[in-house]
Short mmCIF file of C-alpha atoms and ligand atoms in Angstrom, two decimals:
data_model
loop_
_atom_site.label_atom_id
_atom_site.label_comp_id
_atom_site.label_asym_id
_atom_site.label_seq_id
_atom_site.Cartn_x
_atom_site.Cartn_y
_atom_site.Cartn_z
CA UNK A 1 -39.66 -107.53 -124.48
CA UNK A 2 -38.08 -104.57 -126.24
CA UNK A 3 -36.61 -101.55 -124.50
CA UNK A 4 -38.19 -98.24 -125.48
CA UNK A 5 -35.74 -95.43 -126.36
CA UNK A 6 -35.69 -92.58 -123.79
CA UNK A 7 -37.80 -90.24 -125.94
CA UNK A 8 -39.88 -89.03 -123.00
CA UNK A 9 -36.77 -88.21 -120.95
CA UNK A 10 -35.25 -86.20 -123.82
CA UNK A 11 -38.54 -84.35 -124.41
CA UNK A 12 -39.09 -83.49 -120.76
CA UNK A 13 -35.46 -82.46 -120.27
CA UNK A 14 -35.80 -80.15 -123.28
CA UNK A 15 -39.08 -78.73 -122.00
CA UNK A 16 -37.72 -78.24 -118.50
CA UNK A 17 -34.49 -76.51 -119.52
CA UNK A 18 -35.54 -74.57 -122.62
CA UNK A 19 -39.22 -73.91 -121.86
CA UNK A 20 -40.66 -75.23 -125.13
CA UNK A 21 -41.18 -78.54 -126.88
CA UNK A 22 -38.47 -79.87 -129.25
CA UNK A 23 -39.29 -79.76 -132.95
CA UNK A 24 -37.14 -82.75 -134.01
CA UNK A 25 -36.41 -86.01 -132.17
CA UNK A 26 -33.91 -88.56 -133.47
CA UNK A 27 -32.41 -91.68 -131.91
CA UNK A 28 -29.42 -93.92 -132.66
CA UNK A 29 -28.19 -97.09 -130.91
CA UNK A 30 -25.02 -98.21 -129.18
CA UNK A 31 -23.36 -101.29 -130.62
CA UNK A 32 -21.76 -104.61 -129.76
CA UNK A 33 -19.12 -106.17 -131.98
CA UNK A 34 -20.01 -109.82 -132.48
CA UNK A 35 -16.73 -110.67 -134.22
CA UNK A 36 -13.85 -109.00 -136.07
CA UNK A 37 -11.49 -107.57 -133.44
CA UNK A 38 -8.45 -105.50 -134.46
CA UNK A 39 -9.33 -106.13 -138.10
CA UNK A 40 -10.66 -102.63 -138.81
CA UNK A 41 -7.30 -100.83 -138.89
CA UNK A 42 -5.86 -103.73 -140.91
CA UNK A 43 -8.35 -103.44 -143.78
CA UNK A 44 -10.53 -106.36 -142.67
CA UNK A 45 -14.22 -106.95 -141.87
CA UNK A 46 -16.14 -106.37 -138.63
CA UNK A 47 -19.50 -107.87 -137.65
CA UNK A 48 -21.25 -105.59 -135.15
CA UNK A 49 -24.94 -105.22 -134.33
CA UNK A 50 -26.93 -102.33 -132.89
CA UNK A 51 -28.11 -102.74 -129.31
CA UNK A 52 -31.64 -102.08 -128.12
CA UNK A 53 -30.20 -99.30 -125.94
CA UNK A 54 -30.32 -95.91 -127.68
CA UNK A 55 -29.43 -92.25 -127.43
CA UNK A 56 -32.18 -89.72 -128.17
CA UNK A 57 -31.35 -86.20 -129.31
CA UNK A 58 -34.14 -83.59 -129.12
CA UNK A 59 -33.55 -80.28 -130.87
CA UNK A 60 -35.38 -77.00 -131.43
CA UNK A 61 -34.56 -73.74 -133.20
CA UNK A 62 -32.47 -71.08 -131.44
CA UNK A 63 -30.23 -68.18 -132.43
CA UNK A 64 -27.24 -69.56 -130.49
CA UNK A 65 -26.06 -73.07 -129.54
CA UNK A 66 -26.89 -74.60 -126.17
CA UNK A 67 -27.09 -78.16 -124.94
CA UNK A 68 -28.05 -80.33 -121.98
CA UNK A 69 -27.81 -84.05 -121.31
CA UNK A 70 -29.35 -86.26 -118.63
CA UNK A 71 -25.67 -86.81 -117.70
CA UNK A 72 -25.08 -83.03 -117.44
CA UNK A 73 -28.34 -81.12 -116.92
CA UNK A 74 -26.69 -77.67 -116.62
CA UNK A 75 -27.13 -75.66 -119.79
CA UNK A 76 -23.87 -75.59 -121.77
CA UNK A 77 -23.36 -72.75 -124.23
CA UNK A 78 -21.51 -74.05 -127.26
CA UNK A 79 -19.10 -72.26 -129.48
CA UNK A 80 -18.62 -74.55 -132.49
CA UNK A 81 -15.57 -72.47 -133.48
CA UNK A 82 -13.84 -73.83 -130.42
CA UNK A 83 -13.79 -77.58 -129.77
CA UNK A 84 -13.41 -78.18 -126.06
CA UNK A 85 -11.58 -81.52 -126.09
CA UNK A 86 -12.37 -83.82 -123.19
CA UNK A 87 -15.81 -82.24 -122.69
CA UNK A 88 -18.90 -84.07 -123.95
CA UNK A 89 -20.11 -81.05 -125.91
CA UNK A 90 -17.04 -81.45 -128.18
CA UNK A 91 -18.98 -84.21 -129.96
CA UNK A 92 -21.86 -81.80 -130.66
CA UNK A 93 -19.54 -78.99 -131.79
CA UNK A 94 -17.76 -81.48 -134.06
CA UNK A 95 -21.04 -82.43 -135.73
CA UNK A 96 -22.07 -78.76 -136.08
CA UNK A 97 -18.75 -77.93 -137.79
CA UNK A 98 -18.91 -80.82 -140.25
CA UNK A 99 -22.57 -80.11 -141.09
CA UNK A 100 -21.70 -76.41 -141.48
CA UNK A 101 -18.96 -77.12 -144.02
CA UNK A 102 -21.48 -79.09 -146.06
CA UNK A 103 -24.20 -76.44 -145.87
CA UNK A 104 -26.43 -78.67 -143.73
CA UNK A 105 -26.33 -76.92 -140.32
CA UNK A 106 -29.01 -74.66 -138.84
CA UNK A 107 -27.98 -71.19 -137.56
CA UNK A 108 -28.29 -72.30 -133.98
CA UNK A 109 -30.16 -74.86 -131.89
CA UNK A 110 -31.10 -76.05 -128.44
CA UNK A 111 -30.24 -79.70 -127.87
CA UNK A 112 -31.28 -82.14 -125.14
CA UNK A 113 -29.75 -85.63 -124.95
CA UNK A 114 -31.06 -88.68 -123.08
CA UNK A 115 -29.52 -92.11 -123.41
CA UNK A 116 -29.78 -95.71 -122.23
CA UNK A 117 -26.34 -96.53 -123.71
CA UNK A 118 -23.75 -96.68 -120.93
CA UNK A 119 -21.12 -94.01 -121.75
CA UNK A 120 -17.45 -94.99 -121.98
CA UNK A 121 -18.02 -98.77 -121.70
CA UNK A 122 -16.92 -99.67 -125.20
CA UNK A 123 -20.52 -99.78 -126.45
CA UNK A 124 -20.05 -96.72 -128.60
CA UNK A 125 -22.18 -94.14 -126.86
CA UNK A 126 -20.13 -91.52 -128.72
CA UNK A 127 -21.27 -92.71 -132.17
CA UNK A 128 -24.88 -93.00 -130.96
CA UNK A 129 -24.60 -89.35 -129.91
CA UNK A 130 -22.91 -88.01 -133.05
CA UNK A 131 -25.05 -89.96 -135.52
CA UNK A 132 -28.33 -88.91 -133.87
CA UNK A 133 -27.12 -85.29 -133.56
CA UNK A 134 -26.13 -85.17 -137.24
CA UNK A 135 -29.59 -86.10 -138.44
CA UNK A 136 -31.44 -84.06 -135.81
CA UNK A 137 -29.59 -80.83 -136.68
CA UNK A 138 -29.76 -81.39 -140.44
CA UNK A 139 -33.52 -81.99 -140.14
CA UNK A 140 -33.87 -78.80 -138.10
CA UNK A 141 -32.17 -76.95 -140.97
CA UNK A 142 -34.70 -78.49 -143.40
CA UNK A 143 -32.46 -81.20 -144.86
CA UNK A 144 -33.26 -84.91 -144.95
CA UNK A 145 -30.07 -86.87 -144.63
CA UNK A 146 -29.83 -90.61 -145.35
CA UNK A 147 -28.10 -92.95 -142.85
CA UNK A 148 -24.93 -93.16 -145.00
CA UNK A 149 -24.50 -89.38 -144.85
CA UNK A 150 -25.25 -89.22 -141.10
CA UNK A 151 -22.56 -91.90 -140.56
CA UNK A 152 -20.06 -89.94 -142.65
CA UNK A 153 -20.74 -86.65 -140.85
CA UNK A 154 -20.47 -88.41 -137.46
CA UNK A 155 -17.20 -90.10 -138.45
CA UNK A 156 -15.58 -86.82 -139.49
CA UNK A 157 -16.92 -85.09 -136.37
CA UNK A 158 -15.38 -87.69 -134.08
CA UNK A 159 -12.20 -88.32 -136.07
CA UNK A 160 -11.25 -84.91 -137.47
CA UNK A 161 -12.87 -82.55 -134.95
CA UNK A 162 -12.90 -84.34 -131.58
CA UNK A 163 -9.61 -86.02 -132.53
CA UNK A 164 -10.34 -89.68 -131.76
CA UNK A 165 -8.32 -92.15 -133.84
CA UNK A 166 -11.42 -94.22 -134.63
CA UNK A 167 -12.38 -96.21 -137.71
CA UNK A 168 -15.81 -96.02 -139.30
CA UNK A 169 -17.38 -99.07 -137.67
CA UNK A 170 -19.22 -97.36 -134.81
CA UNK A 171 -20.85 -94.64 -136.86
CA UNK A 172 -21.70 -97.07 -139.67
CA UNK A 173 -23.53 -99.52 -137.42
CA UNK A 174 -25.26 -96.77 -135.39
CA UNK A 175 -26.60 -95.25 -138.61
CA UNK A 176 -27.20 -98.25 -140.86
CA UNK A 177 -28.04 -101.27 -138.68
CA UNK A 178 -31.28 -103.20 -139.15
CA UNK A 179 -33.36 -104.77 -136.38
CA UNK A 180 -32.69 -108.49 -135.90
CA UNK A 181 -29.59 -108.28 -138.10
CA UNK A 182 -25.86 -107.96 -137.62
CA UNK A 183 -23.94 -105.90 -140.13
CA UNK A 184 -20.88 -107.19 -141.98
CA UNK A 185 -18.83 -104.09 -142.69
CA UNK A 186 -15.81 -104.55 -144.93
CA UNK A 187 -13.59 -101.72 -143.78
CA UNK A 188 -11.29 -102.15 -146.81
CA UNK A 189 -14.03 -101.44 -149.36
CA UNK A 190 -16.85 -99.85 -147.31
CA UNK A 191 -19.23 -102.65 -148.36
CA UNK A 192 -22.11 -103.33 -145.94
CA UNK A 193 -24.19 -106.54 -145.81
CA UNK A 194 -26.97 -107.36 -143.33
CA UNK A 195 -27.23 -110.88 -141.89
CA UNK A 196 -30.02 -112.18 -139.61
CA UNK A 197 -29.31 -112.29 -135.87
CA UNK A 198 -32.52 -113.11 -134.05
CA UNK A 199 -31.06 -114.42 -130.79
CA UNK A 200 -30.45 -112.62 -127.55
CA UNK A 201 -26.81 -111.85 -126.77
CA UNK A 202 -25.64 -111.82 -123.14
CA UNK A 203 -23.04 -109.37 -121.82
CA UNK A 204 -20.81 -109.81 -118.79
CA UNK A 205 -18.85 -106.77 -117.74
CA UNK A 206 -15.41 -107.83 -116.45
CA UNK A 207 -15.26 -104.55 -114.50
CA UNK A 208 -11.68 -104.17 -115.75
CA UNK A 209 -10.99 -100.85 -117.49
CA UNK A 210 -7.82 -99.89 -119.27
CA UNK A 211 -7.08 -96.56 -120.79
CA UNK A 212 -6.10 -97.42 -124.32
CA UNK A 213 -5.09 -94.01 -125.61
CA UNK A 214 -1.38 -94.09 -126.31
CA UNK A 215 -0.87 -97.45 -124.59
CA UNK A 216 -1.36 -101.06 -125.51
CA UNK A 217 -3.63 -100.39 -128.46
CA UNK A 218 -1.18 -98.09 -130.19
CA UNK A 219 1.56 -100.65 -129.57
CA UNK A 220 -0.57 -103.34 -131.27
CA UNK A 221 -1.28 -101.05 -134.20
CA UNK A 222 2.41 -100.49 -134.62
CA UNK A 223 3.20 -104.20 -134.32
CA UNK A 224 0.66 -104.85 -137.08
CA UNK A 225 2.46 -102.35 -139.31
CA UNK A 226 5.79 -104.03 -138.63
CA UNK A 227 4.25 -107.47 -139.27
CA UNK A 228 2.98 -106.29 -142.65
CA UNK A 229 6.41 -104.90 -143.51
CA UNK A 230 8.07 -108.20 -142.59
CA UNK A 231 5.54 -110.17 -144.63
CA UNK A 232 6.19 -107.94 -147.64
CA UNK A 233 9.94 -108.45 -147.29
CA UNK A 234 9.18 -112.16 -147.56
CA UNK A 235 7.47 -111.56 -150.89
CA UNK A 236 3.89 -111.14 -149.73
CA UNK A 237 2.14 -108.59 -151.95
CA UNK A 238 -0.83 -107.72 -149.70
CA UNK A 239 -1.42 -103.99 -149.03
CA UNK A 240 -2.95 -104.74 -145.61
CA UNK A 241 -2.68 -107.62 -143.14
CA UNK A 242 -6.31 -108.58 -143.73
CA UNK A 243 -5.57 -109.12 -147.44
CA UNK A 244 -3.04 -111.89 -146.76
CA UNK A 245 -4.49 -115.27 -147.86
CA UNK A 246 -5.23 -117.57 -144.92
CA UNK A 247 -3.31 -120.35 -146.70
CA UNK A 248 -0.06 -118.32 -146.46
CA UNK A 249 -0.22 -117.84 -142.69
CA UNK A 250 1.61 -121.04 -141.73
CA UNK A 251 4.70 -120.24 -143.84
CA UNK A 252 4.75 -116.58 -142.83
CA UNK A 253 4.50 -117.31 -139.11
CA UNK A 254 7.37 -119.79 -139.38
CA UNK A 255 9.57 -116.99 -140.76
CA UNK A 256 8.32 -113.99 -138.75
CA UNK A 257 9.31 -113.99 -135.05
CA UNK A 258 7.06 -113.18 -132.12
CA UNK A 259 5.31 -110.89 -131.40
CA UNK A 260 4.83 -109.96 -135.07
CA UNK A 261 4.09 -113.45 -136.43
CA UNK A 262 1.29 -114.16 -133.94
CA UNK A 263 -0.15 -110.64 -134.46
CA UNK A 264 -0.29 -111.32 -138.20
CA UNK A 265 -1.89 -114.72 -137.60
CA UNK A 266 -4.59 -113.14 -135.43
CA UNK A 267 -5.55 -110.55 -138.04
CA UNK A 268 -5.57 -113.00 -140.97
CA UNK A 269 -7.50 -115.75 -139.17
CA UNK A 270 -9.89 -113.22 -137.56
CA UNK A 271 -10.66 -111.85 -141.01
CA UNK A 272 -11.55 -115.35 -142.22
CA UNK A 273 -13.54 -116.10 -139.05
CA UNK A 274 -15.55 -112.91 -139.35
CA UNK A 275 -16.62 -113.71 -142.92
CA UNK A 276 -17.41 -117.30 -141.88
CA UNK A 277 -19.47 -115.98 -138.98
CA UNK A 278 -21.46 -113.80 -141.39
CA UNK A 279 -22.10 -116.88 -143.55
CA UNK A 280 -23.15 -118.83 -140.43
CA UNK A 281 -25.65 -116.06 -139.59
CA UNK A 282 -26.97 -116.16 -143.15
CA UNK A 283 -27.69 -119.88 -142.76
CA UNK A 284 -28.89 -119.39 -139.16
CA UNK A 285 -26.21 -121.77 -137.92
CA UNK A 286 -25.68 -120.59 -134.34
CA UNK A 287 -23.55 -123.62 -133.44
CA UNK A 288 -20.91 -122.62 -135.98
CA UNK A 289 -21.22 -118.98 -134.97
CA UNK A 290 -20.61 -119.92 -131.33
CA UNK A 291 -17.55 -121.98 -132.20
CA UNK A 292 -16.12 -119.07 -134.20
CA UNK A 293 -16.60 -116.74 -131.21
CA UNK A 294 -14.57 -119.08 -128.99
CA UNK A 295 -11.85 -119.44 -131.64
CA UNK A 296 -11.77 -115.65 -131.90
CA UNK A 297 -11.30 -115.35 -128.16
CA UNK A 298 -8.45 -117.88 -128.15
CA UNK A 299 -6.77 -115.91 -130.91
CA UNK A 300 -7.10 -112.66 -128.94
CA UNK A 301 -5.78 -114.38 -125.86
CA UNK A 302 -2.73 -116.13 -127.30
CA UNK A 303 -1.86 -114.44 -130.59
CA UNK A 304 -2.94 -110.84 -130.04
CA UNK A 305 -2.47 -110.92 -126.26
CA UNK A 306 -5.24 -108.40 -125.69
CA UNK A 307 -7.39 -110.38 -123.25
CA UNK A 308 -7.28 -110.36 -119.44
CA UNK A 309 -7.68 -113.15 -116.84
CA UNK A 310 -11.21 -112.02 -115.90
CA UNK A 311 -12.35 -112.31 -119.52
CA UNK A 312 -10.66 -115.71 -119.99
CA UNK A 313 -12.40 -116.92 -116.83
CA UNK A 314 -15.80 -115.83 -118.12
CA UNK A 315 -15.30 -117.36 -121.58
CA UNK A 316 -14.07 -120.69 -120.17
CA UNK A 317 -16.90 -120.79 -117.64
CA UNK A 318 -19.51 -119.97 -120.29
CA UNK A 319 -18.31 -122.81 -122.51
CA UNK A 320 -18.25 -125.27 -119.58
CA UNK A 321 -21.79 -124.30 -118.64
CA UNK A 322 -23.07 -124.98 -122.17
CA UNK A 323 -22.84 -121.64 -123.98
CA UNK A 324 -22.84 -121.85 -127.79
CA UNK A 325 -19.94 -119.43 -127.71
CA UNK A 326 -18.37 -116.49 -125.90
CA UNK A 327 -15.56 -114.00 -126.38
CA UNK A 328 -14.16 -110.71 -125.20
CA UNK A 329 -15.56 -107.89 -127.34
CA UNK A 330 -14.07 -104.43 -127.91
CA UNK A 331 -10.49 -103.25 -128.01
CA UNK A 332 -9.42 -105.47 -125.11
CA UNK A 333 -7.46 -105.60 -121.84
CA UNK A 334 -10.81 -105.53 -120.03
CA UNK A 335 -14.33 -104.53 -121.01
CA UNK A 336 -17.18 -106.88 -121.79
CA UNK A 337 -17.52 -110.58 -122.63
CA UNK A 338 -20.40 -111.51 -124.92
CA UNK A 339 -22.02 -114.95 -124.86
CA UNK A 340 -24.56 -116.82 -126.95
CA UNK A 341 -26.55 -119.00 -124.55
CA UNK A 342 -29.04 -121.78 -125.34
CA UNK A 343 -32.45 -120.01 -124.98
CA UNK A 344 -34.01 -122.68 -122.78
CA UNK A 345 -31.29 -122.28 -120.12
CA UNK A 346 -30.00 -118.76 -120.67
CA UNK A 347 -31.10 -117.19 -117.37
CA UNK A 348 -29.75 -120.14 -115.39
CA UNK A 349 -26.36 -120.17 -117.15
CA UNK A 350 -25.99 -116.38 -116.85
CA UNK A 351 -26.67 -116.53 -113.10
CA UNK A 352 -24.32 -119.47 -112.55
CA UNK A 353 -21.55 -117.78 -114.52
CA UNK A 354 -21.93 -114.63 -112.41
CA UNK A 355 -21.55 -116.71 -109.23
CA UNK A 356 -18.44 -118.44 -110.54
CA UNK A 357 -16.93 -115.08 -111.34
CA UNK A 358 -17.78 -113.86 -107.84
CA UNK A 359 -16.12 -116.94 -106.33
CA UNK A 360 -12.92 -116.15 -108.27
CA UNK A 361 -12.81 -112.35 -108.07
CA UNK A 362 -14.90 -111.47 -105.01
CA UNK A 363 -17.50 -109.40 -106.85
CA UNK A 364 -20.52 -110.08 -109.05
CA UNK A 365 -20.07 -108.93 -112.65
CA UNK A 366 -22.72 -106.73 -114.20
CA UNK A 367 -24.79 -109.08 -116.37
CA UNK A 368 -27.32 -108.01 -118.95
CA UNK A 369 -28.58 -108.97 -122.38
CA UNK A 370 -29.65 -107.28 -125.57
CA UNK A 371 -30.91 -107.97 -129.07
CA UNK A 372 -30.07 -106.56 -132.46
CA UNK A 373 -32.10 -103.36 -132.80
CA UNK A 374 -32.54 -100.83 -135.63
CA UNK A 375 -30.12 -98.07 -136.58
CA UNK A 376 -30.74 -94.34 -136.82
CA UNK A 377 -34.40 -93.30 -136.89
CA UNK A 378 -36.65 -90.34 -136.29
CA UNK A 379 -38.86 -90.41 -133.21
CA UNK A 380 -42.16 -88.74 -132.32
P1 LIG B 401 -17.91 -95.16 -125.94
O1 LIG B 401 -18.19 -94.58 -127.28
O2 LIG B 401 -17.38 -96.54 -126.01
O3 LIG B 401 -19.08 -95.08 -125.00
P2 LIG B 401 -16.15 -92.92 -125.87
O4 LIG B 401 -15.06 -92.52 -124.94
O5 LIG B 401 -15.83 -93.05 -127.31
O6 LIG B 401 -16.75 -94.29 -125.28
O7 LIG B 401 -17.35 -91.91 -125.76
C1 LIG B 401 -17.90 -91.57 -124.50
C2 LIG B 401 -18.09 -90.06 -124.42
O8 LIG B 401 -19.16 -89.65 -125.30
C3 LIG B 401 -18.51 -89.60 -123.06
O9 LIG B 401 -17.39 -89.40 -122.22
C4 LIG B 401 -19.21 -88.27 -123.39
O10 LIG B 401 -18.25 -87.26 -123.64
C5 LIG B 401 -19.88 -88.58 -124.71
N1 LIG B 401 -21.27 -89.03 -124.51
C6 LIG B 401 -21.80 -90.21 -124.88
N2 LIG B 401 -23.10 -90.30 -124.56
C7 LIG B 401 -23.43 -89.15 -123.95
C8 LIG B 401 -24.62 -88.61 -123.36
N3 LIG B 401 -25.77 -89.30 -123.33
N4 LIG B 401 -24.57 -87.37 -122.83
C9 LIG B 401 -23.43 -86.66 -122.85
N5 LIG B 401 -22.28 -87.10 -123.37
C10 LIG B 401 -22.26 -88.33 -123.91
MG1 LIG B 402 -16.75 -94.14 -128.80
#
């Protein structure tokens, strides 16, 4: 069973609010990071895939800028000169500004957004929105833009205009993913490789949310910088933590105190694990992939200290119940645990794991599953 993108909702919202049919419809997916956590800002690889859940952007010509979303059905008049930070339309204005600088924007547009990607849950609804908007508006202006360009426009919109300190992973996977494949993205070089991922991936929401802006995440980023500095003082010549050879980790961690030594060890071993996981996908070896997920979780838990008890509980329970692997995905300190479950028992294990979580924390976690879907595409 595949989930259809909300094209009808976007079309009827457009029709209802603007009184005509949209001329261009584009959709882009949310994403799940299979492996490669806290490697992106250290020059390492990430291995995300696009979810089946998607954001649809419907646009039509207009002399000014106005937008609606199923999340905010009141018509919003946009002034792309003025980015209203903290408001969802900032993402649209950001895209309009970046397209405008490149001569790819129309003179105005009506936009209607409908999405099945949960917003603000670490599944990258923002990149789904900016990537789809970039292509939709460029098409409206008569330009065909390839996925690479849509990803670049969306990155600059979110990073430079909206002001989010993000890397390029989210926009890259939303634009360039392939159905039934995960995408190995080497953030150091920009290289992208597609590896087959045919299995269903289960998601268990811990229900724990932490605001990361300015807090724990920035502290980790800074600790990584210090760790690199300490490694270089010890004679290491790497320009980024991810470039440190795995064979050097033992010696370095003996000389670099906590927390910096363990932070370094996480980034270096996670880099190696992520590339091994991509190789495991290439040879369709889900057993090895599952083991790497669990090792990745242990590294987040002990070396990077970015897990939380709810996530540890879910990962341990999943492994006990026979999962091939599980780990906390996303920046950390809460969010979602992903699990690879044996297909013949997946429903049963997912239900049992939910009950165990309820017994420990007094509430059922939200449980759902997805598959690797396609990246950016035009819709009819
Ligand atoms: P994530 O990308 O993990 O979902 P972000 O905080 O980066 O979380 O982005 C979420 C924000 O993106 C929302 O608060 C909203 O401003 C915007 N957004 C995403 N999807 C939609 C949508 N369908 N309609 C309106 N705004 C959206
Ligand atoms: Mg985002």
